[in-house]
């Protein structure tokens, strides 16, 4: 009987090999041959699935986005069923608080460096950021209507500030300046300052 090959799994293995390289030393000078060696396959097989180095890199960014979306969805599903619970869940999901999210953040940083000279990659980053910003803006507005967040807040402005906060906390986590618990506590402290007097007590995972 001929061997059944799971092509999607094989693609994931190759992309994850690229991720390992990106998370340990960045993407500068990475070749298809190096990725093939890391994945334990031939260079020809990598070319069969992805064609060129640029195509492999673009596929890897798509896989990164899928992983982040899955983590956000899992956090939201486990959070309290409220707009404020959703808001906190999305923000916590964006922080590199465990091994998987730390690897994803390191990979994202490697791609961000490359994006400075790659308009297509830059557009992908902007699209992803805009989607998260829109989700945060909507959650803030809904939490205001629920009476959980202060009515004087500008949802779009607060979404930008929260994105900047989690970006800074994420870098601090990668550098070891904060522990995951400390970073989440700082996030909760800021969210508490946005809450109404009778609003939710941030700091409790669902």
C-alpha positions as a Markdown table, in Angstrom:
| # | Residue | x | y | z |
|---|---|---|---|---|
| 1 | Unk | 0.0 | 0.0 | 0.0 |
| 2 | Unk | 1.4 | 3.4 | -0.9 |
| 3 | Unk | 2.3 | 5.7 | 2.0 |
| 4 | Unk | -0.3 | 8.4 | 2.7 |
| 5 | Unk | 1.3 | 11.8 | 3.1 |
| 6 | Unk | -0.4 | 14.5 | 5.0 |
| 7 | Unk | 0.6 | 17.5 | 2.9 |
| 8 | Unk | -0.8 | 20.0 | 5.3 |
| 9 | Unk | 1.2 | 18.5 | 8.2 |
| 10 | Unk | 4.3 | 18.5 | 6.1 |
| 11 | Unk | 3.9 | 22.2 | 5.3 |
| 12 | Unk | 3.4 | 22.9 | 9.0 |
| 13 | Unk | 6.6 | 21.1 | 9.8 |
| 14 | Unk | 8.6 | 23.1 | 7.3 |
| 15 | Unk | 7.0 | 26.3 | 8.5 |
| 16 | Unk | 7.8 | 25.4 | 12.1 |
| 17 | Unk | 11.4 | 24.7 | 11.1 |
| 18 | Unk | 11.5 | 28.3 | 9.7 |
| 19 | Unk | 9.9 | 29.5 | 12.9 |
| 20 | Unk | 12.7 | 27.9 | 15.0 |
| 21 | Unk | 15.3 | 29.6 | 13.0 |
| 22 | Unk | 13.5 | 33.0 | 13.1 |
| 23 | Unk | 13.0 | 32.8 | 16.9 |
| 24 | Unk | 16.6 | 32.0 | 17.6 |
| 25 | Unk | 18.5 | 34.2 | 15.2 |
| 26 | Unk | 16.1 | 36.1 | 12.9 |
| 27 | Unk | 15.5 | 35.8 | 9.2 |
| 28 | Unk | 18.5 | 37.5 | 7.7 |
| 29 | Unk | 20.2 | 35.2 | 5.3 |
| 30 | Unk | 17.9 | 32.2 | 5.9 |
| 31 | Unk | 18.0 | 29.9 | 2.9 |
| 32 | Unk | 15.6 | 27.1 | 1.7 |
| 33 | Unk | 18.5 | 24.7 | 2.3 |
| 34 | Unk | 18.8 | 25.7 | 5.9 |
| 35 | Unk | 15.1 | 25.4 | 6.5 |
| 36 | Unk | 15.1 | 22.0 | 4.8 |
| 37 | Unk | 17.9 | 20.8 | 7.1 |
| 38 | Unk | 16.1 | 22.1 | 10.2 |
| 39 | Unk | 12.9 | 20.3 | 9.0 |
| 40 | Unk | 14.7 | 17.1 | 8.2 |
| 41 | Unk | 13.6 | 17.1 | 4.5 |
| 42 | Unk | 15.3 | 17.8 | 1.2 |
| 43 | Unk | 15.6 | 21.3 | -0.3 |
| 44 | Unk | 13.6 | 20.0 | -3.3 |
| 45 | Unk | 10.7 | 19.1 | -1.1 |
| 46 | Unk | 10.6 | 22.6 | 0.4 |
| 47 | Unk | 10.6 | 24.0 | -3.1 |
| 48 | Unk | 7.9 | 21.6 | -4.1 |
| 49 | Unk | 5.6 | 22.9 | -1.4 |
| 50 | Unk | 6.6 | 26.6 | -1.4 |
| 51 | Unk | 8.5 | 27.4 | -4.6 |
| 52 | Unk | 10.6 | 30.3 | -3.4 |
| 53 | Unk | 12.0 | 31.6 | -0.2 |
| 54 | Unk | 9.6 | 34.6 | -0.4 |
| 55 | Unk | 6.6 | 32.3 | -0.8 |
| 56 | Unk | 7.7 | 30.3 | 2.2 |
| 57 | Unk | 8.0 | 33.5 | 4.3 |
| 58 | Unk | 4.6 | 34.7 | 3.2 |
| 59 | Unk | 3.1 | 31.3 | 4.1 |
| 60 | Unk | 4.8 | 31.5 | 7.5 |
| 61 | Unk | 3.2 | 34.9 | 8.2 |
| 62 | Unk | -0.2 | 33.4 | 7.4 |
| 63 | Unk | 0.4 | 30.5 | 9.8 |
| 64 | Unk | 1.5 | 33.0 | 12.5 |
| 65 | Unk | -1.7 | 34.9 | 12.1 |
| 66 | Unk | -3.7 | 31.7 | 12.4 |
| 67 | Unk | -2.0 | 30.8 | 15.6 |
| 68 | Unk | -2.5 | 34.2 | 17.1 |
| 69 | Unk | -6.2 | 34.2 | 16.1 |
| 70 | Unk | -6.6 | 30.7 | 17.7 |
| 71 | Unk | -5.1 | 31.8 | 20.9 |
| 72 | Unk | -7.3 | 34.9 | 21.1 |
| 73 | Unk | -10.4 | 32.8 | 20.4 |
| 74 | Unk | -9.5 | 30.3 | 23.1 |
| 75 | Unk | -8.9 | 33.1 | 25.6 |
| 76 | Unk | -12.2 | 34.8 | 24.7 |
| 77 | Unk | -14.1 | 31.5 | 25.0 |
| 78 | Unk | -12.8 | 31.0 | 28.5 |
| 79 | Unk | -13.4 | 34.6 | 29.6 |
| 80 | Unk | -16.5 | 36.0 | 31.4 |
| 81 | Unk | -19.4 | 36.5 | 28.9 |
| 82 | Unk | -19.2 | 40.3 | 28.7 |
| 83 | Unk | -17.6 | 43.0 | 26.6 |
| 84 | Unk | -15.1 | 43.8 | 29.4 |
| 85 | Unk | -14.2 | 40.1 | 29.7 |
| 86 | Unk | -13.7 | 39.9 | 25.9 |
| 87 | Unk | -11.5 | 43.1 | 26.0 |
| 88 | Unk | -9.2 | 41.7 | 28.7 |
| 89 | Unk | -9.1 | 38.3 | 27.1 |
| 90 | Unk | -7.9 | 39.7 | 23.8 |
| 91 | Unk | -5.2 | 41.9 | 25.4 |
| 92 | Unk | -3.9 | 39.0 | 27.6 |
| 93 | Unk | -3.8 | 36.8 | 24.5 |
| 94 | Unk | -1.5 | 39.3 | 22.8 |
| 95 | Unk | 1.1 | 39.0 | 25.6 |
| 96 | Unk | 3.9 | 36.3 | 25.4 |
| 97 | Unk | 3.1 | 34.7 | 28.7 |
| 98 | Unk | 4.0 | 31.1 | 27.8 |
| 99 | Unk | 6.5 | 29.2 | 25.6 |
| 100 | Unk | 4.2 | 29.1 | 22.5 |
| 101 | Unk | 3.2 | 32.8 | 22.6 |
| 102 | Unk | 6.8 | 33.7 | 23.4 |
| 103 | Unk | 8.0 | 31.9 | 20.2 |
| 104 | Unk | 5.2 | 33.5 | 18.2 |
| 105 | Unk | 6.3 | 37.0 | 19.5 |
| 106 | Unk | 9.9 | 36.3 | 18.6 |
| 107 | Unk | 8.9 | 35.1 | 15.1 |
| 108 | Unk | 6.7 | 38.2 | 14.7 |
| 109 | Unk | 9.6 | 40.5 | 15.6 |
| 110 | Unk | 11.8 | 38.8 | 13.1 |
| 111 | Unk | 9.2 | 39.3 | 10.4 |
| 112 | Unk | 8.7 | 42.9 | 11.5 |
| 113 | Unk | 12.3 | 43.6 | 10.9 |
| 114 | Unk | 12.0 | 42.2 | 7.4 |
| 115 | Unk | 8.8 | 44.2 | 6.8 |
| 116 | Unk | 10.8 | 47.4 | 6.8 |
| 117 | Unk | 12.0 | 46.5 | 3.3 |
| 118 | Unk | 9.0 | 44.4 | 2.2 |
| 119 | Unk | 5.9 | 46.4 | 1.2 |
| 120 | Unk | 3.7 | 43.2 | 1.0 |
| 121 | Unk | 4.7 | 42.1 | 4.5 |
| 122 | Unk | 4.2 | 45.6 | 5.8 |
| 123 | Unk | 0.7 | 45.6 | 4.4 |
| 124 | Unk | 0.0 | 42.3 | 6.1 |
| 125 | Unk | 1.2 | 43.6 | 9.5 |
| 126 | Unk | -1.0 | 46.7 | 9.1 |
| 127 | Unk | -4.0 | 44.7 | 8.2 |
| 128 | Unk | -3.6 | 42.4 | 11.2 |
| 129 | Unk | -3.1 | 45.4 | 13.6 |
| 130 | Unk | -6.1 | 47.1 | 12.2 |
| 131 | Unk | -8.3 | 44.1 | 12.8 |
| 132 | Unk | -7.2 | 43.8 | 16.4 |
| 133 | Unk | -7.6 | 47.6 | 16.9 |
| 134 | Unk | -11.2 | 47.4 | 15.5 |
| 135 | Unk | -12.0 | 44.5 | 17.8 |
| 136 | Unk | -10.7 | 46.4 | 20.8 |
| 137 | Unk | -12.5 | 49.5 | 19.8 |
| 138 | Unk | -15.8 | 47.6 | 19.5 |
| 139 | Unk | -15.3 | 45.8 | 22.8 |
| 140 | Unk | -14.5 | 49.1 | 24.6 |
| 141 | Unk | -17.7 | 50.7 | 23.1 |
| 142 | Unk | -19.8 | 47.7 | 24.2 |
| 143 | Unk | -18.3 | 47.8 | 27.7 |
| 144 | Unk | -19.2 | 51.5 | 27.9 |
| 145 | Unk | -22.8 | 50.7 | 27.0 |
| 146 | Unk | -22.8 | 47.9 | 29.6 |
| 147 | Unk | -21.7 | 50.5 | 32.2 |
| 148 | Unk | -18.4 | 48.7 | 32.9 |
| 149 | Unk | -16.1 | 51.3 | 31.4 |
| 150 | Unk | -16.2 | 55.1 | 31.8 |
| 151 | Unk | -18.4 | 56.9 | 29.3 |
| 152 | Unk | -15.9 | 59.7 | 28.8 |
| 153 | Unk | -13.4 | 57.4 | 27.1 |
| 154 | Unk | -12.8 | 57.6 | 23.3 |
| 155 | Unk | -12.9 | 53.9 | 22.3 |
| 156 | Unk | -10.6 | 54.3 | 19.3 |
| 157 | Unk | -8.0 | 56.3 | 21.2 |
| 158 | Unk | -8.1 | 53.8 | 24.1 |
| 159 | Unk | -7.7 | 50.9 | 21.7 |
| 160 | Unk | -4.5 | 52.6 | 20.4 |
| 161 | Unk | -3.2 | 53.2 | 23.9 |
| 162 | Unk | -4.0 | 49.6 | 24.9 |
| 163 | Unk | -2.2 | 48.2 | 21.8 |
| 164 | Unk | 0.8 | 50.4 | 22.7 |
| 165 | Unk | 0.7 | 49.1 | 26.3 |
| 166 | Unk | 0.6 | 45.4 | 25.4 |
| 167 | Unk | 3.4 | 46.0 | 22.8 |
| 168 | Unk | 5.6 | 47.5 | 25.5 |
| 169 | Unk | 4.7 | 44.8 | 28.0 |
| 170 | Unk | 5.4 | 42.2 | 25.4 |
| 171 | Unk | 8.9 | 43.5 | 24.7 |
| 172 | Unk | 9.5 | 43.7 | 28.5 |
| 173 | Unk | 8.5 | 40.0 | 28.8 |
| 174 | Unk | 10.8 | 38.9 | 26.0 |
| 175 | Unk | 13.7 | 40.7 | 27.7 |
| 176 | Unk | 12.9 | 39.3 | 31.1 |
| 177 | Unk | 12.0 | 42.7 | 32.7 |
| 178 | Unk | 8.7 | 41.4 | 33.9 |
| 179 | Unk | 7.3 | 38.0 | 34.8 |
| 180 | Unk | 4.1 | 37.0 | 33.0 |
| 181 | Unk | 2.1 | 37.5 | 36.2 |
| 182 | Unk | 3.6 | 40.9 | 36.7 |
| 183 | Unk | 2.8 | 42.0 | 33.1 |
| 184 | Unk | -0.8 | 40.8 | 33.4 |
| 185 | Unk | -1.1 | 42.6 | 36.7 |
| 186 | Unk | 0.1 | 45.9 | 35.1 |
| 187 | Unk | -2.4 | 45.4 | 32.3 |
| 188 | Unk | -5.2 | 44.8 | 34.8 |
| 189 | Unk | -4.2 | 47.9 | 36.8 |
| 190 | Unk | -4.5 | 50.0 | 33.7 |
| 191 | Unk | -7.9 | 48.4 | 32.8 |
| 192 | Unk | -9.1 | 49.1 | 36.3 |
| 193 | Unk | -8.4 | 52.8 | 35.8 |
| 194 | Unk | -10.7 | 52.7 | 32.8 |
| 195 | Unk | -13.6 | 51.1 | 34.7 |
| 196 | Unk | -16.5 | 52.7 | 36.3 |
| 197 | Unk | -16.9 | 52.8 | 40.1 |
| 198 | Unk | -19.3 | 49.9 | 39.8 |
| 199 | Unk | -17.6 | 48.2 | 37.0 |
| 200 | Unk | -15.8 | 44.8 | 36.8 |
| 201 | Unk | -12.8 | 44.0 | 38.9 |
| 202 | Unk | -10.1 | 43.2 | 36.3 |
| 203 | Unk | -7.7 | 40.5 | 37.1 |
| 204 | Unk | -9.7 | 37.3 | 37.1 |
| 205 | Unk | -9.3 | 34.8 | 34.3 |
| 206 | Unk | -12.4 | 33.0 | 33.1 |
